[in-house]
């Protein structure tokens, strides 16, 4: 599992947190390739902010076309979304919940994906305000060594400060 600036990123969940992270990553030169959400109109709006992003109807389509997937749904949907999908060895997945540990992604881990958490310790009220607030934001990062390294790289690339958490820290 090697993730890099060339990795294709996908997002499941098209809310403010996901949109903020996606736009910040795109602005830093990362490829946000696709998004799917509960409603296709939300996915289309999300994708319209990003030059290479495609709004997709199916969550599995995002997983199939991405090297690393961010699940940016509500906290109570993360586990069920993860468990509804088929993951592949060598793929990465992270959720952005501040309250939940990486355990919510156990299904993906059991299928060979590298799981992590990437939580901005900052509230965002809109994507535009969120992108402006990202520089200097601390990101709580959880996961295995490679996942932590990649998520730390992402946080740094968008002007954030990574800190590493253990499951019991959440």
PDB file of C-alpha atoms in Angstrom:
ATOM      1  CA  UNK A   1       0.000   0.000   0.000  1.00  0.00           C
ATOM      2  CA  UNK A   2       1.679   3.117  -1.216  1.00  0.00           C
ATOM      3  CA  UNK A   3      -0.269   6.325  -1.387  1.00  0.00           C
ATOM      4  CA  UNK A   4       1.089   9.457  -3.002  1.00  0.00           C
ATOM      5  CA  UNK A   5       0.121  12.756  -4.574  1.00  0.00           C
ATOM      6  CA  UNK A   6      -0.873  10.710  -7.645  1.00  0.00           C
ATOM      7  CA  UNK A   7      -3.412   8.626  -5.721  1.00  0.00           C
ATOM      8  CA  UNK A   8      -6.998   9.061  -6.921  1.00  0.00           C
ATOM      9  CA  UNK A   9      -9.150  10.310  -4.052  1.00  0.00           C
ATOM     10  CA  UNK A  10     -12.851   9.590  -3.673  1.00  0.00           C
ATOM     11  CA  UNK A  11     -15.431  10.975  -1.269  1.00  0.00           C
ATOM     12  CA  UNK A  12     -18.580   9.349   0.044  1.00  0.00           C
ATOM     13  CA  UNK A  13     -20.705  12.081   1.567  1.00  0.00           C
ATOM     14  CA  UNK A  14     -20.967  15.543   0.037  1.00  0.00           C
ATOM     15  CA  UNK A  15     -21.405  17.748   3.093  1.00  0.00           C
ATOM     16  CA  UNK A  16     -19.412  20.693   4.371  1.00  0.00           C
ATOM     17  CA  UNK A  17     -16.553  18.698   5.956  1.00  0.00           C
ATOM     18  CA  UNK A  18     -16.041  16.504   2.900  1.00  0.00           C
ATOM     19  CA  UNK A  19     -16.323  19.461   0.551  1.00  0.00           C
ATOM     20  CA  UNK A  20     -13.852  21.490   2.578  1.00  0.00           C
ATOM     21  CA  UNK A  21     -11.264  18.713   2.658  1.00  0.00           C
ATOM     22  CA  UNK A  22     -11.762  17.894  -1.038  1.00  0.00           C
ATOM     23  CA  UNK A  23     -11.384  21.502  -2.211  1.00  0.00           C
ATOM     24  CA  UNK A  24      -8.340  22.043   0.026  1.00  0.00           C
ATOM     25  CA  UNK A  25      -6.713  18.858  -1.316  1.00  0.00           C
ATOM     26  CA  UNK A  26      -7.521  19.781  -4.916  1.00  0.00           C
ATOM     27  CA  UNK A  27      -6.051  23.254  -4.354  1.00  0.00           C
ATOM     28  CA  UNK A  28      -2.886  21.521  -3.076  1.00  0.00           C
ATOM     29  CA  UNK A  29      -2.580  19.497  -6.288  1.00  0.00           C
ATOM     30  CA  UNK A  30      -4.235  16.212  -5.293  1.00  0.00           C
ATOM     31  CA  UNK A  31      -6.750  14.553  -7.620  1.00  0.00           C
ATOM     32  CA  UNK A  32     -10.244  14.301  -6.196  1.00  0.00           C
ATOM     33  CA  UNK A  33     -11.661  11.928  -8.790  1.00  0.00           C
ATOM     34  CA  UNK A  34     -15.198  11.189  -7.620  1.00  0.00           C
ATOM     35  CA  UNK A  35     -17.964  11.715  -5.100  1.00  0.00           C
ATOM     36  CA  UNK A  36     -21.255  10.045  -4.256  1.00  0.00           C
ATOM     37  CA  UNK A  37     -23.784  11.044  -1.660  1.00  0.00           C
ATOM     38  CA  UNK A  38     -27.293  10.312  -0.421  1.00  0.00           C
ATOM     39  CA  UNK A  39     -28.607  12.680  -3.069  1.00  0.00           C
ATOM     40  CA  UNK A  40     -27.144  13.041  -6.538  1.00  0.00           C
ATOM     41  CA  UNK A  41     -27.776  16.808  -6.460  1.00  0.00           C
ATOM     42  CA  UNK A  42     -25.412  17.104  -3.455  1.00  0.00           C
ATOM     43  CA  UNK A  43     -22.782  15.053  -5.280  1.00  0.00           C
ATOM     44  CA  UNK A  44     -23.126  17.259  -8.378  1.00  0.00           C
ATOM     45  CA  UNK A  45     -22.695  20.446  -6.336  1.00  0.00           C
ATOM     46  CA  UNK A  46     -19.643  18.959  -4.595  1.00  0.00           C
ATOM     47  CA  UNK A  47     -18.095  17.885  -7.940  1.00  0.00           C
ATOM     48  CA  UNK A  48     -18.751  21.288  -9.522  1.00  0.00           C
ATOM     49  CA  UNK A  49     -16.173  22.820  -7.149  1.00  0.00           C
ATOM     50  CA  UNK A  50     -13.413  20.496  -8.345  1.00  0.00           C
ATOM     51  CA  UNK A  51     -11.788  20.390 -11.790  1.00  0.00           C
ATOM     52  CA  UNK A  52     -11.413  16.610 -12.159  1.00  0.00           C
ATOM     53  CA  UNK A  53     -14.209  15.316  -9.944  1.00  0.00           C
ATOM     54  CA  UNK A  54     -17.123  13.248 -11.229  1.00  0.00           C
ATOM     55  CA  UNK A  55     -20.410  12.944  -9.371  1.00  0.00           C
ATOM     56  CA  UNK A  56     -21.424   9.285  -9.301  1.00  0.00           C
ATOM     57  CA  UNK A  57     -24.733   7.632  -8.477  1.00  0.00           C
ATOM     58  CA  UNK A  58     -23.306   4.633  -6.624  1.00  0.00           C
ATOM     59  CA  UNK A  59     -21.102   4.515  -3.546  1.00  0.00           C
ATOM     60  CA  UNK A  60     -19.391   1.386  -4.860  1.00  0.00           C
ATOM     61  CA  UNK A  61     -18.454   3.280  -8.037  1.00  0.00           C
ATOM     62  CA  UNK A  62     -16.458   5.722  -5.906  1.00  0.00           C
ATOM     63  CA  UNK A  63     -14.680   2.859  -4.135  1.00  0.00           C
ATOM     64  CA  UNK A  64     -13.939   1.053  -7.403  1.00  0.00           C
ATOM     65  CA  UNK A  65     -12.394   4.138  -9.009  1.00  0.00           C
ATOM     66  CA  UNK A  66     -10.337   5.412  -6.074  1.00  0.00           C
ATOM     67  CA  UNK A  67      -7.046   4.573  -4.431  1.00  0.00           C
ATOM     68  CA  UNK A  68      -8.074   6.298  -1.204  1.00  0.00           C
ATOM     69  CA  UNK A  69     -11.653   6.995  -0.076  1.00  0.00           C
ATOM     70  CA  UNK A  70     -12.869   9.470   2.526  1.00  0.00           C
ATOM     71  CA  UNK A  71     -16.165   8.611   4.183  1.00  0.00           C
ATOM     72  CA  UNK A  72     -17.497  12.004   5.200  1.00  0.00           C
ATOM     73  CA  UNK A  73     -21.042  11.020   6.100  1.00  0.00           C
ATOM     74  CA  UNK A  74     -22.676  11.649   9.452  1.00  0.00           C
ATOM     75  CA  UNK A  75     -20.993   9.709  12.260  1.00  0.00           C
ATOM     76  CA  UNK A  76     -23.923   7.339  12.660  1.00  0.00           C
ATOM     77  CA  UNK A  77     -23.734   6.295   8.992  1.00  0.00           C
ATOM     78  CA  UNK A  78     -19.991   5.560   8.732  1.00  0.00           C
ATOM     79  CA  UNK A  79     -20.084   1.900   9.804  1.00  0.00           C
ATOM     80  CA  UNK A  80     -23.121   0.965   7.702  1.00  0.00           C
ATOM     81  CA  UNK A  81     -21.715   2.737   4.636  1.00  0.00           C
ATOM     82  CA  UNK A  82     -18.372   0.969   5.066  1.00  0.00           C
ATOM     83  CA  UNK A  83     -20.039  -2.416   5.541  1.00  0.00           C
ATOM     84  CA  UNK A  84     -22.207  -1.966   2.433  1.00  0.00           C
ATOM     85  CA  UNK A  85     -19.141  -1.764   0.185  1.00  0.00           C
ATOM     86  CA  UNK A  86     -16.527  -4.119  -1.215  1.00  0.00           C
ATOM     87  CA  UNK A  87     -12.981  -2.957  -0.551  1.00  0.00           C
ATOM     88  CA  UNK A  88      -9.727  -4.177  -2.085  1.00  0.00           C
ATOM     89  CA  UNK A  89      -6.284  -4.934  -0.760  1.00  0.00           C
ATOM     90  CA  UNK A  90      -3.989  -1.952  -1.096  1.00  0.00           C
ATOM     91  CA  UNK A  91      -6.768   0.612  -1.001  1.00  0.00           C
ATOM     92  CA  UNK A  92      -7.082   3.243   1.710  1.00  0.00           C
ATOM     93  CA  UNK A  93     -10.136   4.530   3.542  1.00  0.00           C
ATOM     94  CA  UNK A  94     -10.566   7.136   6.254  1.00  0.00           C
ATOM     95  CA  UNK A  95     -13.510   8.644   8.067  1.00  0.00           C
ATOM     96  CA  UNK A  96     -13.565  12.176   9.425  1.00  0.00           C
ATOM     97  CA  UNK A  97     -15.374  11.637  12.725  1.00  0.00           C
ATOM     98  CA  UNK A  98     -13.913  13.196  15.816  1.00  0.00           C
ATOM     99  CA  UNK A  99     -15.863  10.998  18.192  1.00  0.00           C
ATOM    100  CA  UNK A 100     -15.416   7.554  16.635  1.00  0.00           C
ATOM    101  CA  UNK A 101     -12.310   5.444  16.283  1.00  0.00           C
ATOM    102  CA  UNK A 102     -11.029   3.690  13.201  1.00  0.00           C
ATOM    103  CA  UNK A 103     -12.924   0.582  14.391  1.00  0.00           C
ATOM    104  CA  UNK A 104     -15.905   1.767  12.344  1.00  0.00           C
ATOM    105  CA  UNK A 105     -13.901   0.771   9.260  1.00  0.00           C
ATOM    106  CA  UNK A 106     -13.171  -2.796  10.410  1.00  0.00           C
ATOM    107  CA  UNK A 107     -15.063  -4.279   7.438  1.00  0.00           C
ATOM    108  CA  UNK A 108     -12.711  -2.502   5.006  1.00  0.00           C
ATOM    109  CA  UNK A 109      -9.668  -3.606   7.026  1.00  0.00           C
ATOM    110  CA  UNK A 110     -10.826  -7.218   6.948  1.00  0.00           C
ATOM    111  CA  UNK A 111     -10.909  -6.988   3.154  1.00  0.00           C
ATOM    112  CA  UNK A 112      -7.334  -5.672   3.002  1.00  0.00           C
ATOM    113  CA  UNK A 113      -7.859  -1.913   2.905  1.00  0.00           C
ATOM    114  CA  UNK A 114      -5.769   0.380   5.092  1.00  0.00           C
ATOM    115  CA  UNK A 115      -8.106   2.232   7.449  1.00  0.00           C
ATOM    116  CA  UNK A 116      -7.644   5.516   9.218  1.00  0.00           C
ATOM    117  CA  UNK A 117      -9.296   8.594  10.656  1.00  0.00           C
ATOM    118  CA  UNK A 118      -8.674  12.168   9.509  1.00  0.00           C
ATOM    119  CA  UNK A 119     -10.527  14.604  11.731  1.00  0.00           C
ATOM    120  CA  UNK A 120     -10.172  18.368  11.476  1.00  0.00           C
ATOM    121  CA  UNK A 121     -10.408  19.821  14.976  1.00  0.00           C
ATOM    122  CA  UNK A 122     -12.334  22.761  13.586  1.00  0.00           C
ATOM    123  CA  UNK A 123     -15.995  23.407  12.854  1.00  0.00           C
ATOM    124  CA  UNK A 124     -16.868  24.488   9.314  1.00  0.00           C
ATOM    125  CA  UNK A 125     -20.121  26.284   8.471  1.00  0.00           C
ATOM    126  CA  UNK A 126     -19.582  26.336   4.695  1.00  0.00           C
ATOM    127  CA  UNK A 127     -17.093  24.920   2.212  1.00  0.00           C
ATOM    128  CA  UNK A 128     -15.773  28.385   1.357  1.00  0.00           C
ATOM    129  CA  UNK A 129     -15.245  29.353   5.002  1.00  0.00           C
ATOM    130  CA  UNK A 130     -13.869  25.888   5.735  1.00  0.00           C
ATOM    131  CA  UNK A 131     -11.226  26.105   3.016  1.00  0.00           C
ATOM    132  CA  UNK A 132     -10.163  29.503   4.369  1.00  0.00           C
ATOM    133  CA  UNK A 133      -9.964  28.055   7.916  1.00  0.00           C
ATOM    134  CA  UNK A 134      -8.004  24.887   7.059  1.00  0.00           C
ATOM    135  CA  UNK A 135      -4.507  26.449   7.241  1.00  0.00           C
ATOM    136  CA  UNK A 136      -3.434  26.132  10.857  1.00  0.00           C
ATOM    137  CA  UNK A 137      -6.167  23.597  11.699  1.00  0.00           C
ATOM    138  CA  UNK A 138      -5.085  20.582  13.721  1.00  0.00           C
ATOM    139  CA  UNK A 139      -6.036  17.201  12.243  1.00  0.00           C
ATOM    140  CA  UNK A 140      -6.435  14.200  14.528  1.00  0.00           C
ATOM    141  CA  UNK A 141      -5.046  11.211  12.650  1.00  0.00           C
ATOM    142  CA  UNK A 142      -5.464   7.556  13.474  1.00  0.00           C
ATOM    143  CA  UNK A 143      -4.451   4.387  11.638  1.00  0.00           C
ATOM    144  CA  UNK A 144      -1.545   2.111  10.828  1.00  0.00           C
ATOM    145  CA  UNK A 145       1.918   3.433  10.077  1.00  0.00           C
ATOM    146  CA  UNK A 146       1.461   3.914   6.309  1.00  0.00           C
ATOM    147  CA  UNK A 147      -2.009   5.382   6.661  1.00  0.00           C
ATOM    148  CA  UNK A 148      -0.835   7.799   9.352  1.00  0.00           C
ATOM    149  CA  UNK A 149       2.077   8.875   7.156  1.00  0.00           C
ATOM    150  CA  UNK A 150      -0.180   9.550   4.167  1.00  0.00           C
ATOM    151  CA  UNK A 151      -2.864  11.357   6.162  1.00  0.00           C
ATOM    152  CA  UNK A 152      -0.136  13.413   7.838  1.00  0.00           C
ATOM    153  CA  UNK A 153       1.179  14.330   4.380  1.00  0.00           C
ATOM    154  CA  UNK A 154      -2.320  15.412   3.337  1.00  0.00           C
ATOM    155  CA  UNK A 155      -2.838  17.510   6.467  1.00  0.00           C
ATOM    156  CA  UNK A 156       0.518  19.229   5.983  1.00  0.00           C
ATOM    157  CA  UNK A 157      -0.116  19.811   2.259  1.00  0.00           C
ATOM    158  CA  UNK A 158      -3.284  21.772   3.036  1.00  0.00           C
ATOM    159  CA  UNK A 159      -1.629  23.802   5.785  1.00  0.00           C
ATOM    160  CA  UNK A 160      -2.861  21.715   8.688  1.00  0.00           C
ATOM    161  CA  UNK A 161      -1.028  20.366  11.709  1.00  0.00           C
ATOM    162  CA  UNK A 162      -1.245  16.586  12.136  1.00  0.00           C
ATOM    163  CA  UNK A 163      -1.423  14.974  15.555  1.00  0.00           C
ATOM    164  CA  UNK A 164      -1.537  11.224  16.024  1.00  0.00           C
ATOM    165  CA  UNK A 165      -4.229   9.641  18.145  1.00  0.00           C
ATOM    166  CA  UNK A 166      -4.747   6.195  19.574  1.00  0.00           C
ATOM    167  CA  UNK A 167      -8.161   4.554  19.555  1.00  0.00           C
ATOM    168  CA  UNK A 168      -8.497   5.158  23.278  1.00  0.00           C
ATOM    169  CA  UNK A 169      -7.839   8.889  22.756  1.00  0.00           C
ATOM    170  CA  UNK A 170     -11.151   9.395  20.940  1.00  0.00           C
TER     171      UNK A 170
END
